[in-house]
Amino acid sequence: MATQLNLILLGPPGAGKGTQADRLRDDFALPFISTGDMLRANVKAQTQLGQAAKGYMDAGGLVPDDLIVAMARERLAEADAQDGFILDGFPRTVAQADALQAMLATMGRRITVVLLIDVPDEEVVKRISGRRVCAAHGHNYHVDFDPPKVAGICDQDGSELILRDDDKPEVVANRLVVYHKQTSPLIDYYDQRGVLSRVDGTRGPDDVYGHIRAVLSTLSREDDV
Ligand code: AMP
């Protein structure tokens, strides 16, 4: 790729952003930055940030912008993020997007592309209710679409597979409300800035990834001109 790839994955919970990010991370030497993963690590380690964030997360609401922006700013300043990144779960509000834009501008950088992975609400609910995550390292599975070899056990480290608190049905319903109200305005935000690409997330993971690779190769060609 001719220029650095500063990529954002946008879409409702359960759209498959994490699955696609895993593949992108394997194919491009880019750090994968998930604010949800960072927050969960903070909750587990019982840091001050984790304690402040937990209540919002358990309810399926958003953690306040100032906490998130400070956390993202620190992460994006690290050495491995200087040649590009894949962001998942950030930004989630217009205020966060504005803060990110400003942060990048001070470094002479910009967002290369925002991939909107689109999936309707009914499909989100179906997907999330089957999602399981390993207690030790957060490896992801799905009881129907991506089952482990042995039910309830992580293939990679043998630890127990659990349903995340915020994947419980009543919490998922709230996460969708929050997504439509607070995060979906980012679709227009990035479309107006000419960096949005839409990907149909209802297809299988291979098809979705094929589409993403096609979008990225178009970008690199444009950059090469
Ligand atoms: P995720 O794994 O991305 O779905 O994030 C899990 C939870 O962490 C969300 O439901 C929010 O409570 C919180 N969270 C993650 N990223 C953000 C963000 N950018 N802004 C506010 N809250 C966030």
Coordinates of C-alpha atoms and ligand atoms in Angstrom, one line a residue:
M1 CA 0.0 0.0 0.0
A2 CA 1.3 3.3 -1.0
T3 CA 0.3 5.3 2.1
Q4 CA -0.4 4.2 5.6
L5 CA -3.7 2.5 6.3
N6 CA -5.7 4.2 9.0
L7 CA -8.8 2.1 9.1
I8 CA -12.1 2.2 11.1
L9 CA -14.5 -0.7 11.3
L10 CA -18.0 0.7 11.9
G11 CA -21.3 -1.3 12.3
P12 CA -23.7 -2.6 14.9
P13 CA -22.7 -5.0 17.6
G14 CA -22.5 -8.5 16.2
A15 CA -21.8 -7.3 12.6
G16 CA -18.6 -9.4 12.6
K17 CA -16.1 -6.5 13.0
G18 CA -13.9 -8.6 15.3
T19 CA -13.8 -11.5 12.9
Q20 CA -12.8 -9.3 10.0
A21 CA -10.3 -7.4 12.1
D22 CA -8.6 -10.7 13.0
R23 CA -8.1 -11.4 9.3
L24 CA -7.0 -7.9 8.5
R25 CA -4.5 -8.1 11.3
D26 CA -3.1 -11.3 9.9
D27 CA -2.8 -9.9 6.4
F28 CA -1.5 -6.4 7.2
A29 CA 1.0 -5.7 9.9
L30 CA -1.3 -3.3 11.7
P31 CA -2.2 -3.0 15.4
F32 CA -5.8 -3.8 16.1
I33 CA -7.3 -1.4 18.6
S34 CA -10.6 -2.3 20.2
T35 CA -11.8 0.1 22.8
G36 CA -14.2 -2.6 24.1
D37 CA -11.2 -5.0 24.6
M38 CA -9.2 -2.3 26.3
L39 CA -12.1 -1.5 28.6
R40 CA -12.7 -5.1 29.5
A41 CA -9.0 -5.5 30.3
N42 CA -9.3 -2.4 32.6
V43 CA -12.4 -3.9 34.3
K44 CA -10.6 -7.2 34.9
A45 CA -7.6 -5.4 36.3
Q46 CA -9.9 -3.2 38.4
T47 CA -8.1 0.0 37.4
Q48 CA -9.7 3.3 38.1
L49 CA -10.9 3.5 34.5
G50 CA -12.3 0.0 34.7
Q51 CA -14.3 0.8 37.8
A52 CA -15.6 3.9 36.2
A53 CA -16.6 2.1 33.0
K54 CA -18.1 -1.1 34.3
G55 CA -21.6 0.2 35.1
Y56 CA -22.1 1.7 31.7
M57 CA -20.8 -1.5 30.0
D58 CA -23.0 -3.8 32.0
A59 CA -26.0 -1.8 31.0
G60 CA -25.1 -1.7 27.3
G61 CA -24.7 2.1 27.4
L62 CA -21.7 4.1 26.3
V63 CA -18.8 5.0 28.5
P64 CA -18.4 8.8 28.7
D65 CA -16.6 10.4 25.8
D66 CA -13.8 12.1 27.9
L67 CA -12.7 8.7 29.3
I68 CA -12.8 7.0 25.9
V69 CA -11.0 9.8 24.1
A70 CA -8.2 9.9 26.7
M71 CA -7.7 6.1 26.5
A72 CA -7.7 6.2 22.7
R73 CA -5.3 9.2 22.6
E74 CA -2.8 7.3 24.8
R75 CA -3.1 4.1 22.6
L76 CA -2.7 5.9 19.3
A77 CA 0.4 7.7 20.6
E78 CA 2.2 4.3 21.0
A79 CA 5.0 3.4 18.6
D80 CA 3.2 0.5 16.8
A81 CA 0.3 2.8 15.8
Q82 CA 2.4 5.3 13.9
D83 CA 2.3 3.5 10.6
G84 CA -1.5 2.7 10.6
F85 CA -4.2 1.0 12.6
I86 CA -7.4 -0.9 12.6
L87 CA -10.0 0.7 15.0
D88 CA -12.9 -1.4 16.2
G89 CA -15.6 0.2 18.4
F90 CA -14.1 3.7 18.3
P91 CA -15.3 6.3 17.5
R92 CA -18.8 5.6 18.6
T93 CA -20.2 9.2 18.9
V94 CA -19.8 12.3 16.8
A95 CA -17.8 13.9 19.6
Q96 CA -15.4 11.0 19.6
A97 CA -15.0 11.2 15.8
D98 CA -14.3 14.9 16.1
A99 CA -11.7 14.2 18.7
L100 CA -10.1 11.5 16.6
Q101 CA -10.0 13.8 13.6
A102 CA -8.3 16.5 15.6
M103 CA -5.8 14.0 17.1
L104 CA -4.8 12.7 13.7
A105 CA -4.6 16.2 12.2
T106 CA -1.9 17.2 14.8
M107 CA 0.1 14.3 13.5
G108 CA -0.4 15.1 9.9
R109 CA -2.5 12.0 9.4
R110 CA -6.1 11.3 8.3
I111 CA -8.6 8.4 8.2
T112 CA -8.0 6.3 5.1
V113 CA -11.2 4.4 5.0
V114 CA -14.2 3.6 7.2
L115 CA -15.7 0.2 6.5
L116 CA -19.4 0.1 7.4
I117 CA -20.3 -3.6 8.0
D118 CA -24.0 -3.5 7.7
V119 CA -26.3 -6.0 9.4
P120 CA -30.1 -5.7 10.2
D121 CA -31.1 -5.8 13.9
E122 CA -32.9 -9.2 13.7
E123 CA -29.7 -10.8 12.5
V124 CA -27.6 -9.0 15.2
V125 CA -29.8 -10.5 17.9
K126 CA -29.6 -14.0 16.4
R127 CA -25.8 -13.8 16.1
I128 CA -25.1 -12.3 19.5
S129 CA -27.2 -14.8 21.5
G130 CA -24.9 -17.6 20.2
R131 CA -21.7 -15.8 20.8
R132 CA -19.2 -17.2 23.3
V133 CA -15.9 -15.9 24.4
C134 CA -13.1 -17.7 26.2
A135 CA -12.6 -16.6 29.8
A136 CA -8.8 -16.5 29.7
H137 CA -7.9 -14.6 26.5
G138 CA -11.1 -13.5 24.8
H139 CA -11.0 -15.9 21.8
N140 CA -14.3 -15.7 20.0
Y141 CA -16.7 -18.5 19.0
H142 CA -20.4 -19.0 17.9
V143 CA -22.4 -22.0 18.9
D144 CA -23.8 -22.3 15.4
F145 CA -21.5 -20.5 13.0
D146 CA -18.1 -21.1 14.5
P147 CA -18.3 -23.8 17.2
P148 CA -15.3 -24.9 19.2
K149 CA -14.2 -28.6 18.8
V150 CA -15.5 -29.4 22.3
A151 CA -18.7 -27.5 23.4
G152 CA -17.9 -24.9 26.0
I153 CA -14.1 -25.2 25.8
C154 CA -11.7 -22.9 24.0
D155 CA -9.8 -24.7 21.2
Q156 CA -6.8 -22.4 21.7
D157 CA -6.2 -22.5 25.5
G158 CA -8.7 -25.0 26.9
S159 CA -10.4 -22.4 29.1
E160 CA -14.1 -22.1 29.7
L161 CA -16.3 -20.4 27.1
I162 CA -18.8 -17.8 28.5
L163 CA -21.6 -15.5 27.4
R164 CA -20.4 -11.9 27.9
D165 CA -22.6 -10.0 30.3
D166 CA -23.3 -7.4 27.6
D167 CA -24.3 -10.1 25.2
K168 CA -27.3 -11.1 27.3
P169 CA -30.6 -10.5 25.4
E170 CA -31.9 -7.5 27.4
V171 CA -28.5 -5.8 27.2
V172 CA -28.2 -6.4 23.4
A173 CA -31.5 -4.7 22.9
N174 CA -30.2 -1.6 24.6
R175 CA -26.9 -1.8 22.7
L176 CA -28.9 -1.6 19.5
V177 CA -30.9 1.4 20.6
V178 CA -27.6 3.1 21.6
Y179 CA -26.0 2.2 18.2
H180 CA -28.9 3.7 16.2
K181 CA -29.1 6.8 18.3
Q182 CA -25.4 7.6 19.0
T183 CA -23.2 5.7 16.6
S184 CA -25.2 5.5 13.3
P185 CA -24.8 9.3 12.7
L186 CA -21.2 8.5 12.0
I187 CA -22.3 6.9 8.7
D188 CA -23.3 10.3 7.3
Y189 CA -20.3 11.9 9.1
Y190 CA -17.8 9.8 7.2
D191 CA -19.8 9.6 4.0
Q192 CA -19.7 13.4 3.8
R193 CA -16.0 13.3 4.2
G194 CA -15.7 10.8 1.3
V195 CA -14.1 7.9 3.3
L196 CA -17.1 5.6 3.8
S197 CA -17.3 2.2 2.1
R198 CA -20.3 -0.1 2.7
V199 CA -20.0 -3.8 3.1
D200 CA -22.9 -6.2 3.3
G201 CA -22.3 -8.0 6.6
T202 CA -25.1 -10.5 6.2
R203 CA -22.9 -12.7 3.9
G204 CA -20.5 -15.3 5.3
P205 CA -17.2 -14.1 6.7
D206 CA -15.2 -15.2 3.6
D207 CA -17.4 -13.1 1.3
V208 CA -17.3 -10.2 3.6
Y209 CA -13.5 -10.3 3.8
G210 CA -13.3 -10.7 0.0
H211 CA -15.4 -7.5 -0.3
I212 CA -13.1 -5.7 2.2
R213 CA -10.0 -6.7 0.3
A214 CA -11.5 -5.4 -2.9
V215 CA -12.3 -2.1 -1.3
L216 CA -8.7 -1.9 0.1
S217 CA -7.1 -2.7 -3.2
T218 CA -9.1 0.0 -5.0
L219 CA -7.7 2.4 -2.4
S220 CA -4.1 1.4 -2.9
R221 CA -4.6 1.8 -6.6
E222 CA -5.9 5.3 -6.2
D223 CA -3.0 6.2 -3.9
D224 CA -0.5 4.9 -6.5
V225 CA -1.9 7.1 -9.3
Ligands
AMP1 P1 -17.6 -3.6 22.3 O1 -16.8 -4.8 22.6 O2 -16.9 -2.7 21.3 O3 -19.0 -3.9 21.9 O4 -17.7 -2.7 23.6 C1 -18.3 -3.1 24.8 C2 -18.8 -2.0 25.6 O5 -17.7 -1.1 26.0 C3 -19.8 -1.1 25.0 O6 -21.1 -1.6 25.0 C4 -19.6 0.2 25.7 O7 -20.2 0.2 27.0 C5 -18.1 0.3 25.9 N1 -17.4 0.9 24.8 C6 -16.5 0.4 23.9 N2 -16.0 1.3 23.1 C7 -16.6 2.5 23.4 C8 -16.6 3.8 22.9 N3 -15.8 4.1 21.8 N4 -17.4 4.7 23.5 C9 -18.1 4.5 24.6 N5 -18.2 3.2 25.1 C10 -17.5 2.2 24.5

